[in-house]
Amino acid sequence: MEEDWYFEACFETYIPLLRMMEGLLSDGVPFRLTMSLTPTLLAMMRDELLQGRLRHHVAMLLELAEKEIHRTRAEPEIQALAHYYREHFRDCLAMLDRCGGDLSREFVKIRQTGCLELITCGATHGFLPLLIPHPEAVRAQVLVGAQYSAECLGEPVKGIWLPECGYYPGHERYLAEAGINFFFIEAVGVVTGDPRPLYQTLAPIKLPHFPVAAFGRDVPSSKQVWSAQEGYPGDYHYREFYRDVGFDCADEDYIRPYLGGDGSRKNLGLKYYRITGPSSEVSLGDKLPYNPQAAKQRAADHAADFLSKLSQTVNRGANLGIKPLIVAPYDAELFGHWWWEGVQWIDYLFRKMHFDQDVVKPITPTEYLLANHRIQVVQPVFSSWGYKGSAEFWLNDSNDYVYRHVHMAAERMIYLARRFEHPTPLQRRALNQCARELLLVQASDWPFILQTGTTVQYAKKRLSDHFARFTGLFEGLVHGYVDESLLGDAEWKDNIFPNIDYRIYR
Amino acid sequence: MVCEAWEREGKAAMTREQLAAEKVPALRKMAGKVGVVGASRMSKAELVDKLGDAMGLPAGREVDPLVAELEDTTVASLRRQALNLGVRGAARMNKAELVQILSAKSREVASAGADGGAATSGGQFASRKSDAPLGLSFGYPETYGVDRVVLLVRDPEYLYCYWDLSGDSWAWLIQQGMTNPANGWHRVLRLYDVTDGPLGTGPYHDIELNDVAREWYLAAPGQDRSYVAEFGYRSATGEWKAIARSNLVHVPRNTLSENYDVQYDRIYAEAFRIALGDGAGVGDQSYAGSRAEESMNDRLRRLVAESIGSSTFAGRPVEALKQG
């Protein structure tokens, strides 16, 4: 299942984004984009087993698209879309072949043009403000993440996307230690900072005592894109996410080879319908066929609208006597995966920015900081980009029980790291594996899934598996024996961060 | 279950202890069958009493004070105490068995001359609930057998707190009679404001806890303040026995800062290469802000309202704090 999520993200988001950036570059559009490639995503992109499966998956979808062209011959509108998807999957395969299966290499290539800045994230996307009882655990999330990103991307990263934008005062210490010079922060975290920031989110702030800057999120521009009701992605011409041939196709025998091993229905990425109208009026079954040309036109319109709103903000900032900086961060998977036309929207946005106006100019955070701007020194407050800007989404009735175990695992890890000064090679392997399992139980995905209520069993299973492996190895180490088969099994299943060193928890 | 057993085998197979080991809904159902009225408003003790009378069960035996005390305690609490003392299979025991084992254990501890302090656990990492082969499954342990209390900040209004107790502490508490509310001791979470000075110099806030809670959402007494919690027992005369102390947390400001100082700096190009130097002392403690405004700022409220998210906070005992 997790593999399916990854495949969808690749052929709906990452490959389209790469193709978009290549298109902009070949047309001489000087775009600027900052992307966090999380360590876990990098690990998946670099995993050879997954690379093979991804290629196989896309090839299979291409085959399906070809069959679909035949199956839908009686409906010209739908058949045109089958052609459209065949083209799409061909492009995806071409991209995979070009980068030898490792998409992270393509991102590195584009970074070299200076248009794309790559930043890191917490090692396993642990929500740091809820790990505070053990500073060592927070530090390891940051340091392991930054080290692994540098390893994968070939040079150190200068910025971090704090998991869920979760900042807690004092964590800048670990960012500085990891050589990270900037992070992003929710608007409320800056605005209530101390002293009161002069420009709110229109300029970054610098934290006291450390060479670390924080870029506050611009709320209106986030909202404009995020909200499915008021924002762009809900436009009736855009593609309907929930009408997928994987669910719609009535011919069981025909579709079965493309579904999971157990024949259960799942998204395959061939979606033939558009949103059409408000969900209260148009049921899923009554949707009209998707028209890529009309949708593209809407994406262009929305890009123009967004640009005009950015210009207004810039003009407002000019009254404050500064060149305002607008920070608009989004989940990468919003573009392409959830909002199919989102990638085209970014494409149009940069083209219009370059050709049609000279008020708004794109910039990366490092470019801004290197330009040696004076930055106001402000101490921001604890915040996240979740509900109410707080930790509530990850800490409530549905998931709070997890934390006592997550914290205990961290405490045990710290104990192990201090106790084993000179481990045997086998002990060292077990200690490093404990560190991996600890990082994996800290992922904010688990409390997130428990809260949203979908695929809860999966989250519970993953949590309990990682806890079991951690606890098994921990008890083995403490009682003087290490179960080698358990260790081997854990190393094989959770093989992330091959070069991790457990002493990071000292 | 009791219901069926009684119907099947009559009162010969039944004791008040067995009744006491049943869940309240089962007892209420039973009350309906044997004609006890007003059962829905009765406490469990009353229910057992009335049911016992109505069913003609013999009255309980004469017992020593320690046992009586334990019998006054809820089954859940007894079970937890037993687990804390490392009693195997406590989850499947009924109340009578629990009382018997706990009183024996408690005497054992007392005669071993426990030194009476809130000692830390020797078997710190000893607890594992299941004997399943390692790596196959993980049962979340009820307790880790360590004295601890942990604070987390959820948002500017609420803190989340959980705690755990070692077997030694439990034994000591039982031996001292502190687990029995009749002795005037209350289980309390004491929240110290440590913004302006070390623990004990500032105000504190007591939250009285019930026997079964293992965690609590508590209203933050103030914003832009730092807190440390202690878990412990407070006597009727105000005597305080702390068992564990928490980490320090800082509750964020939810208003605009009144500090208008403007100071600039740059992230110098060199800084992009500078490793972390020593002596730059920002930690949780030195993060002290200025006074916050009394009223919520409108823009701020809008900002928060506009933050994306879709969760709602489902109720949990959230207690308004009394001034300590």
GROMACS .gro file of C-alpha atoms in nm, chain B residues 3-270:
model
  268
  509CYS     CA    1  -2.607  -1.296   3.569
  510GLU     CA    2  -2.593  -1.625   3.381
  511ALA     CA    3  -2.395  -1.799   3.653
  512TRP     CA    4  -2.653  -1.699   3.910
  513GLU     CA    5  -2.942  -1.811   3.700
  514ARG     CA    6  -2.769  -2.137   3.620
  515GLU     CA    7  -2.629  -2.231   3.956
  516GLY     CA    8  -2.813  -2.022   4.210
  517LYS     CA    9  -2.669  -1.827   4.497
  518ALA     CA   10  -2.453  -2.114   4.618
  519ALA     CA   11  -2.206  -2.035   4.342
  520MET     CA   12  -2.200  -1.667   4.419
  521THR     CA   13  -2.015  -1.437   4.657
  522ARG     CA   14  -2.017  -1.063   4.703
  523GLU     CA   15  -1.656  -1.058   4.592
  524GLN     CA   16  -1.759  -1.202   4.258
  525LEU     CA   17  -2.021  -0.935   4.225
  526ALA     CA   18  -1.766  -0.671   4.303
  527ALA     CA   19  -1.545  -0.801   4.027
  528GLU     CA   20  -1.813  -0.746   3.765
  529LYS     CA   21  -1.848  -0.440   3.547
  530VAL     CA   22  -2.113  -0.185   3.641
  531PRO     CA   23  -2.334  -0.236   3.333
  532ALA     CA   24  -2.352  -0.609   3.410
  533LEU     CA   25  -2.449  -0.531   3.769
  534ARG     CA   26  -2.719  -0.290   3.654
  535LYS     CA   27  -2.861  -0.557   3.426
  536MET     CA   28  -2.854  -0.798   3.716
  537ALA     CA   29  -3.028  -0.542   3.938
  538GLY     CA   30  -3.313  -0.535   3.689
  539LYS     CA   31  -3.352  -0.913   3.715
  540VAL     CA   32  -3.352  -0.936   4.091
  541GLY     CA   33  -3.569  -0.631   4.140
  542VAL     CA   34  -3.333  -0.373   4.288
  543VAL     CA   35  -3.477  -0.031   4.204
  544GLY     CA   36  -3.284   0.289   4.133
  545ALA     CA   37  -2.976   0.095   4.020
  546SER     CA   38  -2.888   0.349   3.753
  547ARG     CA   39  -2.815   0.612   4.018
  548MET     CA   40  -2.613   0.388   4.251
  549SER     CA   41  -2.238   0.377   4.285
  550LYS     CA   42  -2.073   0.040   4.234
  551ALA     CA   43  -2.029  -0.021   4.607
  552GLU     CA   44  -2.396   0.049   4.669
  553LEU     CA   45  -2.494  -0.175   4.379
  554VAL     CA   46  -2.292  -0.466   4.513
  555ASP     CA   47  -2.440  -0.410   4.856
  556LYS     CA   48  -2.801  -0.397   4.742
  557LEU     CA   49  -2.759  -0.681   4.496
  558GLY     CA   50  -2.594  -0.894   4.762
  559ASP     CA   51  -2.884  -0.829   4.997
  560ALA     CA   52  -3.146  -0.891   4.731
  561MET     CA   53  -2.980  -1.216   4.630
  562GLY     CA   54  -2.944  -1.321   4.989
  563LEU     CA   55  -2.569  -1.361   4.973
  564PRO     CA   56  -2.379  -1.395   5.303
  565ALA     CA   57  -2.219  -1.075   5.430
  566GLY     CA   58  -1.847  -1.028   5.378
  567ARG     CA   59  -1.603  -1.176   5.626
  568GLU     CA   60  -1.433  -0.972   5.895
  569VAL     CA   61  -1.113  -0.836   5.744
  570ASP     CA   62  -0.811  -0.648   5.863
  571PRO     CA   63  -0.784  -0.272   5.793
  572LEU     CA   64  -0.538  -0.304   5.505
  573VAL     CA   65  -0.766  -0.543   5.321
  574ALA     CA   66  -1.066  -0.321   5.390
  575GLU     CA   67  -0.874  -0.032   5.248
  576LEU     CA   68  -0.787  -0.221   4.934
  577GLU     CA   69  -1.145  -0.330   4.898
  578ASP     CA   70  -1.248   0.032   4.896
  579THR     CA   71  -1.033   0.089   4.590
  580THR     CA   72  -1.157   0.042   4.235
  581VAL     CA   73  -1.067  -0.276   4.051
  582ALA     CA   74  -0.892  -0.082   3.777
  583SER     CA   75  -0.673   0.085   4.031
  584LEU     CA   76  -0.598  -0.243   4.208
  585ARG     CA   77  -0.510  -0.404   3.880
  586ARG     CA   78  -0.273  -0.123   3.801
  587GLN     CA   79  -0.114  -0.150   4.144
  588ALA     CA   80  -0.071  -0.522   4.091
  589LEU     CA   81   0.087  -0.470   3.751
  590ASN     CA   82   0.316  -0.216   3.902
  591LEU     CA   83   0.425  -0.466   4.160
  592GLY     CA   84   0.497  -0.716   3.886
  593VAL     CA   85   0.209  -0.951   3.969
  594ARG     CA   86   0.159  -1.188   3.679
  595GLY     CA   87  -0.185  -1.232   3.528
  596ALA     CA   88  -0.334  -0.941   3.720
  597ALA     CA   89  -0.542  -0.848   3.419
  598ARG     CA   90  -0.741  -1.170   3.456
  599MET     CA   91  -0.784  -1.162   3.835
  600ASN     CA   92  -1.102  -1.064   4.009
  601LYS     CA   93  -1.114  -0.817   4.291
  602ALA     CA   94  -1.086  -1.071   4.569
  603GLU     CA   95  -0.773  -1.222   4.422
  604LEU     CA   96  -0.625  -0.880   4.365
  605VAL     CA   97  -0.691  -0.771   4.722
  606GLN     CA   98  -0.535  -1.087   4.856
  607ILE     CA   99  -0.219  -1.055   4.649
  608LEU     CA  100  -0.179  -0.683   4.705
  609SER     CA  101  -0.216  -0.704   5.081
  610ALA     CA  102   0.040  -0.985   5.092
  611LYS     CA  103   0.282  -0.794   4.871
  612SER     CA  104   0.236  -0.479   5.067
  613ARG     CA  105   0.315  -0.654   5.397
  614GLU     CA  106   0.619  -0.808   5.234
  615VAL     CA  107   0.747  -0.465   5.141
  616ALA     CA  108   0.670  -0.323   5.482
  617SER     CA  109   0.851  -0.603   5.664
  618ALA     CA  110   1.149  -0.570   5.429
  619GLY     CA  111   1.182  -0.227   5.585
  620ALA     CA  112   1.131  -0.012   5.280
  621ASP     CA  113   1.314   0.310   5.345
  622GLY     CA  114   1.003   0.513   5.281
  623GLY     CA  115   1.139   0.743   5.015
  624ALA     CA  116   0.988   0.779   4.673
  625ALA     CA  117   1.264   0.557   4.547
  626THR     CA  118   1.336   0.506   4.183
  627SER     CA  119   1.274   0.168   4.040
  628GLY     CA  120   1.549  -0.089   4.037
  629GLY     CA  121   1.394  -0.291   3.760
  630GLN     CA  122   1.379   0.009   3.537
  631PHE     CA  123   1.357  -0.176   3.210
  632ALA     CA  124   1.221  -0.502   3.332
  633SER     CA  125   0.859  -0.476   3.228
  634ARG     CA  126   0.739  -0.664   2.927
  635LYS     CA  127   0.385  -0.779   2.911
  636SER     CA  128   0.396  -1.050   2.653
  637ASP     CA  129   0.616  -1.353   2.628
  638ALA     CA  130   0.568  -1.368   2.252
  639PRO     CA  131   0.889  -1.437   2.063
  640LEU     CA  132   1.085  -1.117   2.023
  641GLY     CA  133   0.999  -0.918   1.717
  642LEU     CA  134   0.670  -1.083   1.641
  643SER     CA  135   0.435  -0.854   1.821
  644PHE     CA  136   0.434  -0.562   2.054
  645GLY     CA  137   0.179  -0.519   2.328
  646TYR     CA  138   0.184  -0.168   2.461
  647PRO     CA  139   0.281  -0.214   2.824
  648GLU     CA  140   0.041  -0.075   3.080
  649THR     CA  141   0.340   0.064   3.262
  650TYR     CA  142   0.715   0.083   3.223
  651GLY     CA  143   0.761   0.061   3.597
  652VAL     CA  144   0.941   0.393   3.617
  653ASP     CA  145   0.843   0.702   3.813
  654ARG     CA  146   0.780   0.967   3.557
  655VAL     CA  147   0.563   1.257   3.458
  656VAL     CA  148   0.588   1.423   3.119
  657LEU     CA  149   0.448   1.754   2.998
  658LEU     CA  150   0.378   1.849   2.638
  659VAL     CA  151   0.240   2.175   2.501
  660ARG     CA  152  -0.057   2.125   2.275
  661ASP     CA  153  -0.136   2.491   2.204
  662PRO     CA  154  -0.134   2.822   2.392
  663GLU     CA  155  -0.435   2.708   2.599
  664TYR     CA  156  -0.366   2.346   2.685
  665LEU     CA  157  -0.095   2.120   2.816
  666TYR     CA  158  -0.096   1.744   2.795
  667CYS     CA  159   0.046   1.541   3.078
  668TYR     CA  160   0.099   1.169   3.133
  669TRP     CA  161   0.257   0.978   3.419
  670ASP     CA  162   0.376   0.639   3.527
  671LEU     CA  163   0.476   0.491   3.862
  672SER     CA  164   0.733   0.234   3.965
  673GLY     CA  165   0.641  -0.073   4.163
  674ASP     CA  166   0.843   0.053   4.459
  675SER     CA  167   0.651   0.376   4.466
  676TRP     CA  168   0.323   0.191   4.452
  677ALA     CA  169   0.420  -0.037   4.734
  678TRP     CA  170   0.528   0.258   4.939
  679LEU     CA  171   0.208   0.448   4.867
  680ILE     CA  172  -0.004   0.151   4.969
  681GLN     CA  173   0.199   0.093   5.279
  682GLN     CA  174   0.161   0.457   5.380
  683GLY     CA  175  -0.211   0.436   5.320
  684MET     CA  176  -0.187   0.721   5.073
  685THR     CA  177  -0.385   0.545   4.802
  686ASN     CA  178  -0.694   0.542   5.020
  687PRO     CA  179  -0.891   0.865   4.991
  688ALA     CA  180  -1.035   0.796   5.337
  689ASN     CA  181  -0.697   0.887   5.481
  690GLY     CA  182  -0.723   1.234   5.335
  691TRP     CA  183  -0.454   1.201   5.071
  692HIS     CA  184  -0.526   1.320   4.720
  693ARG     CA  185  -0.350   1.227   4.405
  694VAL     CA  186  -0.244   1.560   4.261
  695LEU     CA  187  -0.064   1.707   3.966
  696ARG     CA  188   0.116   2.019   4.078
  697LEU     CA  189   0.205   2.265   3.805
  698TYR     CA  190   0.481   2.509   3.898
  699ASP     CA  191   0.530   2.836   3.716
  700VAL     CA  192   0.907   2.857   3.674
  701THR     CA  193   0.918   3.157   3.438
  702ASP     CA  194   1.066   3.396   3.691
  703GLY     CA  195   1.268   3.168   3.912
  704PRO     CA  196   1.348   2.813   4.013
  705LEU     CA  197   1.080   2.566   4.107
  706GLY     CA  198   0.909   2.654   4.431
  707THR     CA  199   0.970   3.027   4.416
  708GLY     CA  200   0.676   3.102   4.185
  709PRO     CA  201   0.307   3.017   4.208
  710TYR     CA  202   0.180   2.664   4.157
  711HIS     CA  203  -0.150   2.511   4.059
  712ASP     CA  204  -0.291   2.183   4.188
  713ILE     CA  205  -0.505   1.955   3.976
  714GLU     CA  206  -0.674   1.677   4.172
  715LEU     CA  207  -0.662   1.354   3.979
  716ASN     CA  208  -0.881   1.049   4.000
  717ASP     CA  209  -0.750   0.696   4.051
  718VAL     CA  210  -0.779   0.567   3.700
  719ALA     CA  211  -0.653   0.856   3.487
  720ARG     CA  212  -0.308   0.805   3.343
  721GLU     CA  213  -0.304   1.128   3.147
  722TRP     CA  214  -0.470   1.465   3.155
  723TYR     CA  215  -0.529   1.767   2.934
  724LEU     CA  216  -0.494   2.072   3.153
  725ALA     CA  217  -0.565   2.434   3.085
  726ALA     CA  218  -0.249   2.641   3.080
  727PRO     CA  219  -0.271   2.892   3.367
  728GLY     CA  220  -0.098   3.153   3.155
  729GLN     CA  221   0.068   3.219   2.821
  730ASP     CA  222   0.430   3.300   2.756
  731ARG     CA  223   0.510   3.118   3.080
  732SER     CA  224   0.727   2.817   3.162
  733TYR     CA  225   0.602   2.523   3.366
  734VAL     CA  226   0.724   2.212   3.538
  735ALA     CA  227   0.484   1.953   3.681
  736GLU     CA  228   0.517   1.726   3.981
  737PHE     CA  229   0.307   1.417   4.031
  738GLY     CA  230   0.242   1.333   4.391
  739TYR     CA  231   0.007   1.307   4.689
  740ARG     CA  232  -0.122   1.587   4.906
  741SER     CA  233  -0.259   1.531   5.254
  742ALA     CA  234  -0.560   1.698   5.408
  743THR     CA  235  -0.324   1.922   5.600
  744GLY     CA  236  -0.143   2.026   5.284
  745GLU     CA  237   0.162   1.805   5.323
  746TRP     CA  238   0.317   1.734   4.978
  747LYS     CA  239   0.484   1.410   4.873
  748ALA     CA  240   0.620   1.439   4.520
  749ILE     CA  241   0.688   1.120   4.331
  750ALA     CA  242   0.808   1.241   3.995
  751ARG     CA  243   0.898   1.569   3.830
  752SER     CA  244   0.846   1.656   3.463
  753ASN     CA  245   1.045   1.823   3.191
  754LEU     CA  246   1.018   2.199   3.149
  755VAL     CA  247   0.781   2.338   2.887
  756HIS     CA  248   0.712   2.684   2.757
  757VAL     CA  249   0.354   2.780   2.671
  758PRO     CA  250   0.357   3.013   2.371
  759ARG     CA  251   0.226   3.365   2.372
  760ASN     CA  252  -0.112   3.393   2.198
  761THR     CA  253  -0.106   3.769   2.165
  762LEU     CA  254   0.130   4.014   2.005
  763SER     CA  255   0.445   4.095   2.195
  764GLU     CA  256   0.453   4.435   2.361
  765ASN     CA  257   0.824   4.455   2.308
  766TYR     CA  258   0.890   4.689   2.016
  767ASP     CA  259   1.272   4.679   2.026
  768VAL     CA  260   1.412   4.656   1.680
  769GLN     CA  261   1.745   4.495   1.633
  770TYR     CA  262   1.890   4.384   1.303
  771ASP     CA  263   2.138   4.123   1.206
  772ARG     CA  264   2.237   3.941   0.893
  773ILE     CA  265   2.301   3.585   0.804
  774TYR     CA  266   2.649   3.655   0.681
  775ALA     CA  267   2.786   3.460   0.391
  776GLU     CA  268   3.044   3.317   0.631
   0.00000   0.00000   0.00000
